[in-house]
Coordinates of C-alpha atoms in Angstrom, one line a residue:
M1 CA 0.1 0.0 0.0
K2 CA 2.9 2.4 0.7
R3 CA 4.2 1.7 -2.9
F4 CA 0.8 2.3 -4.3
A5 CA 0.6 5.5 -2.4
A6 CA 4.1 6.8 -3.2
I7 CA 3.5 6.3 -7.0
A8 CA 0.3 7.6 -7.3
S9 CA 1.4 10.8 -5.4
S10 CA 4.0 11.4 -7.8
M11 CA 1.5 11.6 -10.7
L12 CA -0.3 14.6 -10.2
L13 CA -1.0 15.2 -14.0
V14 CA -3.0 18.4 -14.7
I15 CA -5.0 16.9 -17.5
S16 CA -8.6 17.4 -18.3
F17 CA -10.4 14.8 -20.6
A18 CA -13.7 16.6 -21.6
T19 CA -14.2 17.1 -25.2
P20 CA -16.4 19.5 -27.2
A21 CA -20.0 18.5 -27.7
Q22 CA -20.0 15.7 -25.0
S23 CA -23.3 14.7 -24.2
A24 CA -24.5 15.9 -20.8
G25 CA -25.1 13.0 -18.5
V26 CA -23.4 10.4 -20.6
K27 CA -20.8 8.4 -19.0
Y28 CA -18.0 6.2 -20.3
S29 CA -15.7 3.6 -19.2
V30 CA -12.3 4.7 -20.0
Y31 CA -9.1 2.7 -21.2
Q32 CA -5.8 4.7 -21.0
K33 CA -2.4 4.2 -22.5
T34 CA 0.5 6.2 -22.7
L35 CA 2.8 5.6 -25.7
S36 CA 6.5 5.1 -25.5
A37 CA 8.7 8.1 -25.6
F38 CA 9.6 10.1 -28.6
S39 CA 13.0 11.0 -29.5
S40 CA 14.1 14.5 -29.6
T41 CA 11.7 16.6 -31.8
A42 CA 10.1 13.8 -33.6
T43 CA 6.3 14.0 -34.4
T44 CA 5.9 10.8 -36.5
L45 CA 5.2 7.4 -34.8
T46 CA 7.6 4.8 -34.5
S47 CA 6.8 1.1 -35.4
Q48 CA 6.4 0.7 -31.6
Q49 CA 4.3 3.5 -30.9
R50 CA 1.9 2.5 -34.0
A51 CA 1.8 -1.2 -32.5
Q52 CA 0.5 0.4 -29.1
V53 CA -2.0 2.4 -30.9
K54 CA -3.2 -0.4 -32.9
A55 CA -3.5 -2.8 -29.7
A56 CA -5.4 0.1 -28.0
V57 CA -7.9 0.3 -31.1
E58 CA -8.2 -3.4 -31.2
A59 CA -8.8 -3.9 -27.4
N60 CA -11.8 -1.4 -27.8
P61 CA -13.9 -2.4 -30.6
A62 CA -16.9 -0.7 -29.4
A63 CA -15.1 2.8 -28.5
E64 CA -17.0 5.9 -29.4
K65 CA -14.6 8.5 -28.7
F66 CA -10.7 8.3 -29.0
I67 CA -8.6 11.2 -27.5
C68 CA -4.9 11.7 -28.1
T69 CA -3.5 14.1 -25.5
G70 CA 0.2 15.6 -26.2
I71 CA 1.8 16.2 -22.8
R72 CA 3.8 19.4 -22.1
Y73 CA 6.0 19.8 -18.9
Y74 CA 4.3 22.8 -17.2
S75 CA 7.3 25.0 -17.1
Q76 CA 8.5 24.3 -20.7
P77 CA 7.7 27.2 -23.0
M78 CA 4.5 27.3 -25.0
S79 CA 6.1 26.5 -28.2
V80 CA 6.4 22.9 -27.2
N81 CA 2.7 22.8 -27.2
I82 CA 3.1 22.6 -31.1
M83 CA 5.4 19.8 -31.3
V84 CA 3.1 17.7 -28.6
R85 CA 0.1 18.5 -30.4
K86 CA 1.5 17.1 -33.7
R87 CA 2.3 13.9 -32.0
A88 CA -1.2 13.4 -30.7
K89 CA -2.5 14.6 -34.2
A90 CA -0.3 11.6 -35.4
A91 CA -1.5 9.1 -33.0
C92 CA -5.4 9.8 -33.6
E93 CA -5.0 9.9 -37.5
Y94 CA -3.4 6.4 -37.3
A95 CA -6.1 5.2 -34.9
K96 CA -8.8 6.6 -37.4
Q97 CA -7.1 4.8 -40.2
L98 CA -7.4 1.6 -38.4
N99 CA -11.0 2.2 -37.5
P100 CA -12.8 4.8 -39.7
N101 CA -15.9 4.7 -37.3
L102 CA -13.9 6.2 -34.3
S103 CA -14.7 9.8 -33.3
T104 CA -11.1 11.0 -32.6
W105 CA -10.0 14.3 -30.9
F106 CA -6.5 15.5 -30.4
Q107 CA -5.1 18.1 -27.8
N108 CA -2.3 19.2 -25.9
K109 CA -2.4 19.6 -22.1
P110 CA 0.3 20.5 -19.3
T111 CA 1.7 18.2 -16.4
Q112 CA 3.5 18.5 -13.2
A113 CA 4.9 14.7 -13.6
R114 CA 8.2 15.1 -15.6
S115 CA 8.1 11.4 -16.7
Y116 CA 5.1 12.1 -18.9
A117 CA 6.5 15.0 -20.6
G118 CA 6.5 14.9 -24.3
K119 CA 4.6 11.7 -24.4
V120 CA 1.1 11.2 -25.9
L121 CA -1.7 9.9 -23.7
L122 CA -4.4 7.7 -25.3
T123 CA -7.9 8.0 -23.8
I124 CA -10.4 5.7 -25.4
K125 CA -14.2 6.0 -24.2
N126 CA -16.6 3.3 -24.4
P127 CA -20.4 3.3 -23.5
A128 CA -20.4 1.7 -20.0
P129 CA -22.9 -1.3 -19.8
E130 CA -25.5 -1.4 -17.1
E131 CA -24.7 -3.1 -13.8
V132 CA -27.4 -5.6 -12.4
A133 CA -27.1 -6.4 -8.7
S134 CA -26.7 -10.0 -8.1
P135 CA -30.0 -11.6 -6.4
F136 CA -27.7 -13.8 -4.5
S137 CA -25.8 -13.5 -1.1
V138 CA -22.1 -14.4 -1.0
E139 CA -22.8 -17.7 1.1
P140 CA -23.6 -20.0 -1.9
C141 CA -20.2 -19.0 -3.3
K142 CA -18.2 -20.4 -0.3
I143 CA -17.9 -23.7 -1.9
P144 CA -17.3 -26.1 0.7
D145 CA -14.4 -28.9 0.8
G146 CA -15.5 -31.8 -1.3
R147 CA -12.7 -34.3 -0.8
P148 CA -13.2 -37.8 0.7
V149 CA -13.8 -38.0 4.4
D150 CA -10.3 -39.7 5.0
Q151 CA -8.3 -36.4 3.3
Q152 CA -10.6 -34.2 5.5
T153 CA -9.9 -35.9 8.8
L154 CA -7.1 -34.9 11.1
R155 CA -4.7 -37.7 11.7
P156 CA -3.7 -38.8 15.1
G157 CA -0.6 -36.9 16.5
N158 CA -1.1 -33.9 13.9
K159 CA -2.3 -30.3 14.8
Y160 CA -3.1 -29.3 11.2
L161 CA -4.3 -30.7 7.9
G162 CA -1.4 -28.8 6.3
S163 CA 0.8 -30.7 8.4
Y164 CA 0.7 -33.4 5.8
G165 CA -0.4 -31.3 2.7
M166 CA -4.1 -31.9 3.2
S167 CA -5.2 -28.2 3.7
N168 CA -8.7 -27.6 2.7
V169 CA -9.3 -26.8 -1.3
G170 CA -12.7 -25.4 -0.4
F171 CA -14.3 -23.5 2.6
P172 CA -13.6 -23.4 5.4
L173 CA -10.0 -22.2 5.4
S174 CA -7.8 -24.9 7.3
P175 CA -6.5 -23.7 10.3
D176 CA -2.7 -24.0 10.3
L177 CA 0.7 -23.0 11.9
F178 CA 0.3 -19.4 11.0
P179 CA -2.7 -17.1 11.5
V180 CA -4.1 -15.1 8.6
T181 CA -4.6 -12.0 10.5
G182 CA -2.8 -10.1 12.6
E183 CA 1.1 -10.0 13.1
V184 CA 3.1 -13.1 11.9
N185 CA 6.6 -12.8 13.0
F186 CA 9.8 -14.6 11.6
I187 CA 13.5 -14.8 12.4
V188 CA 15.7 -14.0 9.5
V189 CA 19.3 -15.4 9.6
P190 CA 22.4 -15.3 7.4
V191 CA 23.9 -18.7 8.2
S192 CA 27.6 -19.5 7.3
F193 CA 29.7 -22.6 8.4
S194 CA 33.3 -23.2 9.6
D195 CA 34.4 -24.3 6.2
L196 CA 32.0 -22.0 4.2
P197 CA 32.2 -18.2 5.1
G198 CA 29.5 -15.6 4.4
D199 CA 29.3 -14.5 0.7
P200 CA 28.3 -11.8 0.1
E201 CA 29.5 -9.6 3.0
N202 CA 26.8 -7.0 2.8
I203 CA 24.0 -9.6 3.6
G204 CA 22.0 -7.7 6.2
E205 CA 21.1 -4.7 3.9
Y206 CA 19.9 -7.3 1.4
L207 CA 17.9 -9.2 3.7
K208 CA 16.3 -6.1 5.1
Q209 CA 15.3 -5.1 1.6
Q210 CA 13.7 -8.4 0.9
T211 CA 11.8 -8.5 4.1
D212 CA 10.4 -5.1 3.6
K213 CA 9.1 -6.3 0.5
M214 CA 7.4 -9.2 2.3
T215 CA 5.8 -6.9 4.9
E216 CA 4.3 -4.5 2.2
W217 CA 3.0 -7.5 0.1
S218 CA 1.0 -8.9 3.4
E219 CA -0.4 -5.4 3.9
F220 CA -1.4 -5.1 0.2
W221 CA -3.0 -8.4 -0.3
S222 CA -4.7 -8.9 2.9
Q223 CA -6.0 -5.5 2.6
G224 CA -4.3 -4.6 6.2
K225 CA -5.6 -7.8 7.9
A226 CA -2.3 -9.4 8.1
R227 CA 1.2 -8.3 8.5
Y228 CA 4.3 -10.3 8.2
T229 CA 7.2 -8.9 10.3
F230 CA 11.0 -10.0 10.9
Q231 CA 13.7 -10.0 13.2
V232 CA 16.7 -9.6 10.7
L233 CA 20.1 -10.4 12.1
E234 CA 22.5 -8.3 9.8
N235 CA 25.7 -10.3 10.2
W236 CA 26.5 -13.8 9.2
Q237 CA 25.9 -16.4 12.1
Q238 CA 28.9 -18.9 11.6
L239 CA 28.1 -22.1 12.9
P240 CA 31.2 -24.2 14.5
N241 CA 29.8 -27.2 12.3
T242 CA 31.1 -27.8 8.7
Q243 CA 28.3 -27.9 6.0
E244 CA 29.3 -31.3 5.4
E245 CA 27.7 -32.4 8.9
F246 CA 24.5 -31.6 7.4
T247 CA 24.8 -32.8 3.9
V248 CA 21.9 -35.1 2.8
A249 CA 20.4 -36.5 -0.5
D250 CA 17.0 -35.0 0.4
R251 CA 15.1 -33.7 -2.8
S252 CA 11.8 -32.2 -3.2
R253 CA 9.0 -34.6 -3.3
G254 CA 11.3 -37.3 -1.8
E255 CA 12.2 -38.6 1.3
R256 CA 13.2 -36.2 4.2
S257 CA 16.1 -36.8 6.8
V258 CA 14.3 -35.5 9.7
D259 CA 17.2 -35.7 12.2
I260 CA 19.6 -33.6 10.1
Q261 CA 17.1 -31.1 9.0
V262 CA 16.1 -30.5 12.7
G263 CA 19.6 -30.7 13.6
L264 CA 20.5 -27.9 11.5
A265 CA 17.5 -25.8 13.0
N266 CA 18.7 -26.5 16.5
A267 CA 22.3 -25.5 15.6
I268 CA 21.0 -22.3 14.4
A269 CA 19.0 -21.6 17.0
K270 CA 21.9 -22.0 19.6
Q271 CA 24.2 -19.7 17.5
V272 CA 21.6 -17.1 17.3
G273 CA 20.7 -17.2 21.1
N274 CA 19.4 -14.5 22.7
Q275 CA 20.0 -12.0 19.7
V276 CA 15.9 -12.4 19.0
D277 CA 12.9 -12.7 20.9
W278 CA 12.2 -16.6 20.6
N279 CA 8.7 -16.4 22.3
K280 CA 7.5 -13.9 19.5
T281 CA 8.4 -15.8 16.3
Y282 CA 6.6 -18.4 14.4
G283 CA 9.6 -19.6 12.5
I284 CA 13.0 -19.2 10.9
F285 CA 14.3 -18.2 7.4
A286 CA 17.9 -19.0 6.7
H287 CA 19.9 -17.6 3.9
F288 CA 23.0 -19.6 3.1
P289 CA 26.2 -18.5 1.3
L290 CA 26.9 -19.0 -2.3
G291 CA 28.7 -22.3 -2.6
F292 CA 26.3 -24.1 -0.2
T293 CA 25.7 -27.6 -1.4
A294 CA 24.2 -29.3 1.8
F295 CA 20.8 -29.3 0.5
Q296 CA 20.2 -29.5 -3.3
D297 CA 16.5 -28.0 -3.3
E298 CA 16.0 -26.4 0.1
W299 CA 16.2 -27.0 3.9
G300 CA 12.6 -26.9 5.6
G301 CA 10.2 -28.2 8.2
R302 CA 6.6 -27.3 9.0
G303 CA 6.1 -27.6 12.8
D304 CA 9.0 -29.7 14.0
M305 CA 10.1 -29.2 17.9
V306 CA 13.1 -27.1 17.8
M307 CA 15.3 -26.5 20.8
T308 CA 15.5 -22.6 21.4
P309 CA 17.1 -20.4 24.1
A310 CA 13.3 -20.3 25.2
G311 CA 12.8 -24.0 25.3
E312 CA 11.6 -26.5 22.7
K313 CA 9.4 -24.7 20.4
Q314 CA 7.1 -26.1 17.4
L315 CA 8.5 -23.9 14.5
F316 CA 8.6 -23.6 10.7
F317 CA 12.0 -23.3 9.0
R318 CA 13.0 -22.9 5.6
G319 CA 16.2 -22.0 3.6
G320 CA 17.1 -22.1 -0.2
G321 CA 19.6 -24.8 -1.3
V322 CA 21.6 -25.4 -4.7
F323 CA 18.3 -24.7 -6.9
H324 CA 18.0 -21.4 -5.2
L325 CA 21.5 -20.2 -5.1
T326 CA 22.6 -21.2 -8.5
D327 CA 21.5 -20.8 -12.4
R328 CA 20.0 -24.2 -12.3
T329 CA 16.8 -24.7 -14.5
G330 CA 18.0 -22.0 -16.8
L331 CA 17.0 -19.0 -14.6
A332 CA 20.0 -16.8 -13.6
Y333 CA 20.8 -16.8 -9.7
E334 CA 20.6 -13.0 -10.0
A335 CA 16.9 -13.3 -11.0
K336 CA 16.3 -15.8 -8.1
R337 CA 18.1 -13.5 -5.7
E338 CA 16.1 -10.6 -6.6
L339 CA 12.8 -12.5 -5.9
L340 CA 13.8 -14.1 -2.6
W341 CA 10.9 -12.4 -1.0
S342 CA 8.6 -14.2 -3.4
Y343 CA 9.8 -17.5 -2.7
W344 CA 9.6 -17.0 1.2
I345 CA 6.1 -15.8 0.8
H346 CA 4.9 -18.8 -0.9
E347 CA 6.3 -21.0 1.8
I348 CA 4.4 -18.9 4.5
L349 CA 1.2 -19.0 2.6
H350 CA 1.5 -23.0 2.6
S351 CA 1.5 -22.7 6.5
Q352 CA -1.6 -20.4 6.4
G353 CA -3.8 -23.1 5.2
S354 CA -3.6 -22.5 1.4
H355 CA -3.3 -25.1 -1.1
L356 CA -1.7 -23.1 -3.9
H357 CA -0.3 -24.6 -7.3
A358 CA -3.2 -23.9 -9.5
P359 CA -4.6 -23.0 -11.9
G360 CA -1.6 -22.6 -14.3
N361 CA 0.9 -24.0 -11.8
G362 CA 4.4 -22.7 -12.9
W363 CA 3.0 -19.9 -15.1
P364 CA 4.1 -16.3 -14.1
V365 CA 0.3 -15.4 -13.0
G366 CA 1.1 -15.3 -9.1
L367 CA 3.7 -16.2 -6.7
D368 CA 1.3 -19.0 -5.4
R369 CA 2.0 -21.0 -8.8
N370 CA 5.7 -19.6 -9.8
Q371 CA 7.9 -18.0 -7.1
Y372 CA 10.1 -16.7 -9.9
S373 CA 9.9 -15.3 -13.5
G374 CA 9.5 -17.3 -16.4
G375 CA 6.9 -17.7 -19.5
G376 CA 6.9 -15.3 -22.3
R377 CA 8.7 -11.9 -22.6
N378 CA 7.6 -8.5 -22.4
E379 CA 8.2 -5.5 -24.6
S380 CA 11.7 -4.9 -23.2
G381 CA 12.7 -8.5 -23.7
G382 CA 12.5 -9.2 -19.9
R383 CA 11.0 -12.3 -18.1
K384 CA 7.5 -11.9 -16.9
F385 CA 6.6 -12.5 -13.3
S386 CA 3.5 -11.7 -10.9
G387 CA 3.6 -11.4 -7.3
S388 CA -0.2 -11.5 -7.0
L389 CA -2.2 -14.1 -5.1
N390 CA -4.7 -16.6 -6.4
S391 CA -8.2 -15.0 -5.8
W392 CA -9.8 -18.3 -4.5
E393 CA -7.1 -18.5 -1.7
A394 CA -7.4 -14.9 -1.0
F395 CA -11.2 -15.3 -0.7
K396 CA -10.8 -18.3 1.6
M397 CA -8.3 -16.4 3.9
G398 CA -10.7 -13.7 4.1
W399 CA -8.4 -11.3 2.4
I400 CA -11.0 -10.7 -0.1
E401 CA -14.0 -9.2 1.5
D402 CA -17.5 -10.9 1.1
D403 CA -18.7 -7.5 -0.3
Q404 CA -15.9 -7.7 -3.0
V405 CA -17.4 -10.8 -4.3
Y406 CA -20.1 -10.9 -6.8
C407 CA -21.7 -14.1 -6.4
V408 CA -24.1 -16.0 -8.5
D409 CA -25.7 -19.5 -7.8
A410 CA -26.0 -21.1 -11.1
R411 CA -27.8 -24.2 -9.6
E412 CA -30.8 -21.8 -9.8
E413 CA -32.2 -20.1 -12.9
F414 CA -31.3 -16.3 -13.2
D415 CA -31.6 -13.6 -15.8
T416 CA -28.6 -12.0 -17.3
L417 CA -26.4 -10.2 -14.9
S418 CA -23.6 -7.8 -15.4
T419 CA -21.1 -6.1 -13.1
E420 CA -17.5 -4.4 -13.1
L421 CA -14.5 -6.1 -11.6
T422 CA -11.5 -4.0 -10.5
A423 CA -8.0 -5.5 -11.4
I424 CA -6.5 -7.6 -8.5
E425 CA -3.4 -5.9 -8.9
L426 CA -5.1 -2.4 -7.8
A427 CA -5.6 -1.2 -4.3
S428 CA -9.6 -0.9 -4.1
S429 CA -12.6 -1.6 -1.9
E430 CA -14.8 -2.5 -5.0
E431 CA -15.7 -5.7 -6.3
K432 CA -12.7 -8.0 -7.2
I433 CA -13.9 -11.3 -8.4
A434 CA -17.1 -12.9 -9.6
V435 CA -17.7 -16.5 -8.3
I436 CA -20.4 -18.6 -10.1
R437 CA -21.5 -21.8 -8.2
T438 CA -22.3 -24.5 -10.7
G439 CA -22.4 -27.5 -8.6
E440 CA -22.1 -29.0 -5.0
Y441 CA -18.5 -28.6 -5.1
E442 CA -17.8 -26.9 -8.2
G443 CA -17.7 -23.4 -9.5
L444 CA -16.1 -20.7 -11.7
L445 CA -14.1 -17.6 -10.7
V446 CA -13.5 -14.5 -12.7
E447 CA -10.9 -11.9 -12.0
S448 CA -9.7 -8.8 -13.7
R449 CA -5.8 -8.5 -14.4
R450 CA -3.7 -5.6 -15.6
P451 CA 0.2 -5.4 -16.2
V452 CA 0.6 -2.9 -13.1
G453 CA 1.8 -3.3 -9.6
Y454 CA 2.8 -6.7 -8.7
S455 CA 2.4 -7.7 -12.4
A456 CA 4.1 -4.7 -13.7
T457 CA 6.7 -6.9 -15.7
W458 CA 3.8 -8.3 -17.9
A459 CA 3.4 -7.1 -21.6
S460 CA 1.1 -4.0 -21.8
S461 CA -1.4 -6.3 -23.7
D462 CA -1.6 -8.6 -20.9
R463 CA -4.9 -7.2 -19.7
G464 CA -8.5 -8.5 -19.3
I465 CA -10.2 -11.1 -17.5
M466 CA -9.1 -14.7 -16.5
V467 CA -11.7 -17.4 -15.7
Y468 CA -10.9 -20.6 -14.0
T469 CA -12.9 -23.6 -12.8
I470 CA -12.8 -24.7 -9.2
N471 CA -13.3 -28.2 -8.1
T472 CA -13.0 -29.0 -4.2
T473 CA -13.1 -32.5 -4.4
V474 CA -9.7 -32.8 -6.2
M475 CA -6.0 -32.7 -4.8
N476 CA -3.3 -31.4 -7.2
D477 CA -1.3 -33.9 -9.2
R478 CA 1.9 -32.4 -9.8
T479 CA 3.8 -35.4 -11.0
G480 CA 4.0 -34.1 -14.5
E481 CA 5.9 -30.9 -13.5
G482 CA 8.7 -30.2 -15.8
N483 CA 7.7 -33.1 -18.1
G484 CA 4.2 -33.8 -19.5
D485 CA 2.4 -30.9 -17.6
C486 CA 2.9 -27.2 -18.3
G487 CA 0.4 -26.4 -15.6
N488 CA -2.8 -26.4 -17.0
N489 CA -3.1 -29.6 -18.6
P490 CA -6.3 -31.4 -17.7
D491 CA -4.5 -35.0 -17.7
Y492 CA -3.1 -34.1 -14.3
P493 CA -6.0 -33.5 -11.9
K494 CA -6.0 -30.0 -10.1
F495 CA -8.5 -28.0 -8.1
A496 CA -8.5 -25.3 -10.6
F497 CA -8.1 -25.0 -14.4
Y498 CA -7.8 -21.9 -16.5
L499 CA -10.6 -21.9 -19.3
E500 CA -9.7 -20.7 -23.1
P501 CA -11.8 -18.3 -24.6
D502 CA -14.8 -19.7 -26.7
Q503 CA -13.2 -17.7 -29.6
R504 CA -9.5 -18.5 -29.6
P505 CA -9.1 -22.4 -28.6
Q506 CA -5.7 -23.0 -26.8
P507 CA -3.2 -25.9 -27.0
K508 CA -4.3 -28.6 -24.4
N509 CA -0.9 -28.3 -22.6
S510 CA -0.2 -24.7 -23.1
C511 CA 2.7 -23.3 -21.4
Q512 CA 1.7 -19.6 -22.1
F513 CA -1.0 -17.8 -19.8
E514 CA -1.4 -15.0 -22.4
G515 CA -3.8 -16.9 -24.5
F516 CA -6.2 -17.4 -21.7
I517 CA -6.8 -13.5 -21.1
L518 CA -10.2 -12.5 -22.5
K519 CA -10.6 -9.4 -24.5
P520 CA -13.7 -7.3 -24.9
G521 CA -16.1 -9.2 -27.2
E522 CA -14.8 -12.7 -26.0
S523 CA -16.4 -15.2 -23.8
V524 CA -16.0 -18.6 -22.1
T525 CA -18.9 -21.1 -21.7
H526 CA -18.9 -23.9 -19.1
K527 CA -21.3 -25.9 -17.6
G528 CA -24.4 -24.0 -18.7
V529 CA -22.8 -20.6 -18.0
K530 CA -21.6 -18.0 -20.4
I531 CA -19.2 -15.2 -19.2
G532 CA -18.5 -12.5 -21.7
L533 CA -16.3 -9.4 -21.4
T534 CA -17.9 -6.5 -22.8
V535 CA -15.7 -3.5 -22.0
S536 CA -12.4 -2.6 -20.3
S537 CA -11.3 0.5 -18.9
S538 CA -7.6 1.2 -17.6
T539 CA -8.7 -0.2 -14.1
Q540 CA -11.8 -2.3 -14.5
D541 CA -13.6 -5.0 -16.7
F542 CA -17.3 -5.2 -17.4
I543 CA -18.7 -8.7 -17.5
L544 CA -22.0 -10.3 -18.4
I545 CA -23.0 -13.6 -16.8
Q546 CA -25.7 -15.7 -18.6
Q547 CA -27.3 -19.0 -18.5
V548 CA -27.3 -21.0 -21.8
G549 CA -28.6 -24.1 -23.0
I550 CA -31.7 -24.0 -20.6
T551 CA -35.1 -22.6 -20.9
R552 CA -35.0 -18.9 -20.3
S553 CA -37.5 -16.4 -18.9
A554 CA -39.0 -13.7 -21.6
S555 CA -37.0 -11.0 -19.4
A556 CA -33.5 -12.6 -20.0
G557 CA -30.9 -10.3 -21.2
S558 CA -28.2 -10.7 -24.1
L559 CA -24.7 -9.8 -24.9
N560 CA -26.0 -6.7 -26.3
Q561 CA -26.7 -4.4 -23.8
P562 CA -28.0 -0.8 -24.2
E563 CA -25.7 2.2 -23.6
Q564 CA -25.9 3.2 -19.9
D565 CA -24.2 5.3 -17.5
G566 CA -20.9 3.9 -16.0
L567 CA -17.8 4.6 -14.1
I568 CA -15.4 7.1 -15.6
G569 CA -12.1 5.7 -15.4
E570 CA -8.9 7.5 -13.8
L571 CA -5.5 8.1 -15.4
E572 CA -3.6 4.8 -15.5
L573 CA -1.2 4.6 -12.9
D574 CA 1.9 2.3 -13.7
L575 CA 2.0 1.1 -10.0
F576 CA 3.0 -0.5 -8.4
S577 CA 1.2 -29.8 -3.5
R578 CA 1.7 -32.6 -5.1
E579 CA -0.7 -35.5 -4.8
P580 CA -0.2 -37.1 -1.3
E581 CA 0.1 -40.5 -0.8
D582 CA 0.4 -42.8 2.4
N583 CA 1.8 -40.8 5.3
K584 CA 3.6 -38.3 3.5
F585 CA 3.3 -34.7 3.1
C586 CA 4.1 -33.6 -0.4
G587 CA 4.2 -29.8 -0.4
C588 CA 6.3 -27.5 -2.5
C589 CA 9.2 -28.3 -0.7
G590 CA 9.4 -32.1 -0.5
C591 CA 7.5 -35.4 0.8
F592 CA 7.7 -35.7 4.5
P593 CA 6.9 -39.0 5.9
G594 CA 5.8 -39.3 9.5
A595 CA 2.4 -38.9 11.2
N596 CA 3.5 -36.0 13.4
L597 CA 6.2 -34.4 11.6
H598 CA 4.8 -32.4 8.6

């Protein structure tokens, strides 16, 4: 939230978007896009700028007004107006060429935001569709957990279903090691060994930076309900042991050497001593030096008894091994180092009762599915990454409020409904998601996405709605990871799958999320429900929800809605489990045998 406020306050643009002859009382949804920078005194469009204009036109097929605003820094001479106005004119002329039916208007305006000086802002106005209040309360959309009884039954000697990878897929949220409200504190320790000194030296500053991001993330995505806090030791804590004493062959989704894993936790706690408050913390995050090879994947435990200076305590502990400290899997170590905060948050969420890893496991659509960057490339050639959170998990956790959920119970007949959703990447108290209940344990979830904030590295075209199925009877099968399953392959059962647009079928085993983003005019149809995206603004998407394939009442609506008043958008801000078996917990960090271990 601090990030959002800081960026928002820096963008006080003095721009008015009123146009001559604008009908009184008529309001529009507004889509805005700033073109890439012009060079020097250029007034013609580059190929990149033409592509941006084209993308804006194609994303708004029903647009009535297309406004191009050349922006001059307020202290620059008035003569600059001529140059920026020519740029705006070039943009609007090209838009008109692409869509002759557009009503275009170009102008120039001053700004106090220096980063916008000399650029052209596109403002595209679409008639806003009518919103129809849902006749359903939110309760039907809290789809209950539907797994077999044995998967929902707490095993003897365990305190939490999550201890062995059985956190609820549906409602209610499974209680776990960490609460989902209030402060959740962790000790962060840079750990070195007698034969492996600390590297790099300035570790404290780096760890403070990473944990600050974690605190900000928790405040943003919980909407102020939860706060991750940290006791960060700024200097390397060197153990008297060699790393060889803790070297094991443990691998993720494999057996776990409990004694050695817990032994390292005990050694760290002893070395740290009374430098921290052990009665305040829920767990330990360790950061190991470059060259660390004791654990190939990671060191970790969820609820082991650890001996601390304050006595024996049930603690969480985690630290990255070779996978996280090298270029393994083709992702540069520096990229992983920059996203340490994301990796650690992912592990926290597992111990807050979240199941994670669907839909689109491995896709860069949220840190619950890929802690690091991956997938396609953005306009700058960089890898895409999203630090967002699965909306179904957020709903279960109470981090999305009941009044932010547009609920439809499709088990009953209803007339066509419509609403607007605010992108999950933006701070807002408005509706964030739509949930459509389609069966006893099944439903659909619709969320709006934008390449801003925690998804800022997405391409500018990665905007629209994404729709996925929910089936609370299913546990994730992750046996195909890195092999036959790119994350959304139905051959590998999961509790959630993204749905492709009706108009653009996608490969069965697609490795790319971009094709699953619906654009205006597109829809998905599933189990008698059709969800269509009618209009997009810079921050919101307007959707229609219909029942199809059944007898409809005479008052039922259609995808062709009359022009109605709607929201006027604001200036776009560039803001901010594997399948369990037997007695093992198969989470993101390995299969842990034993009834009372994890």
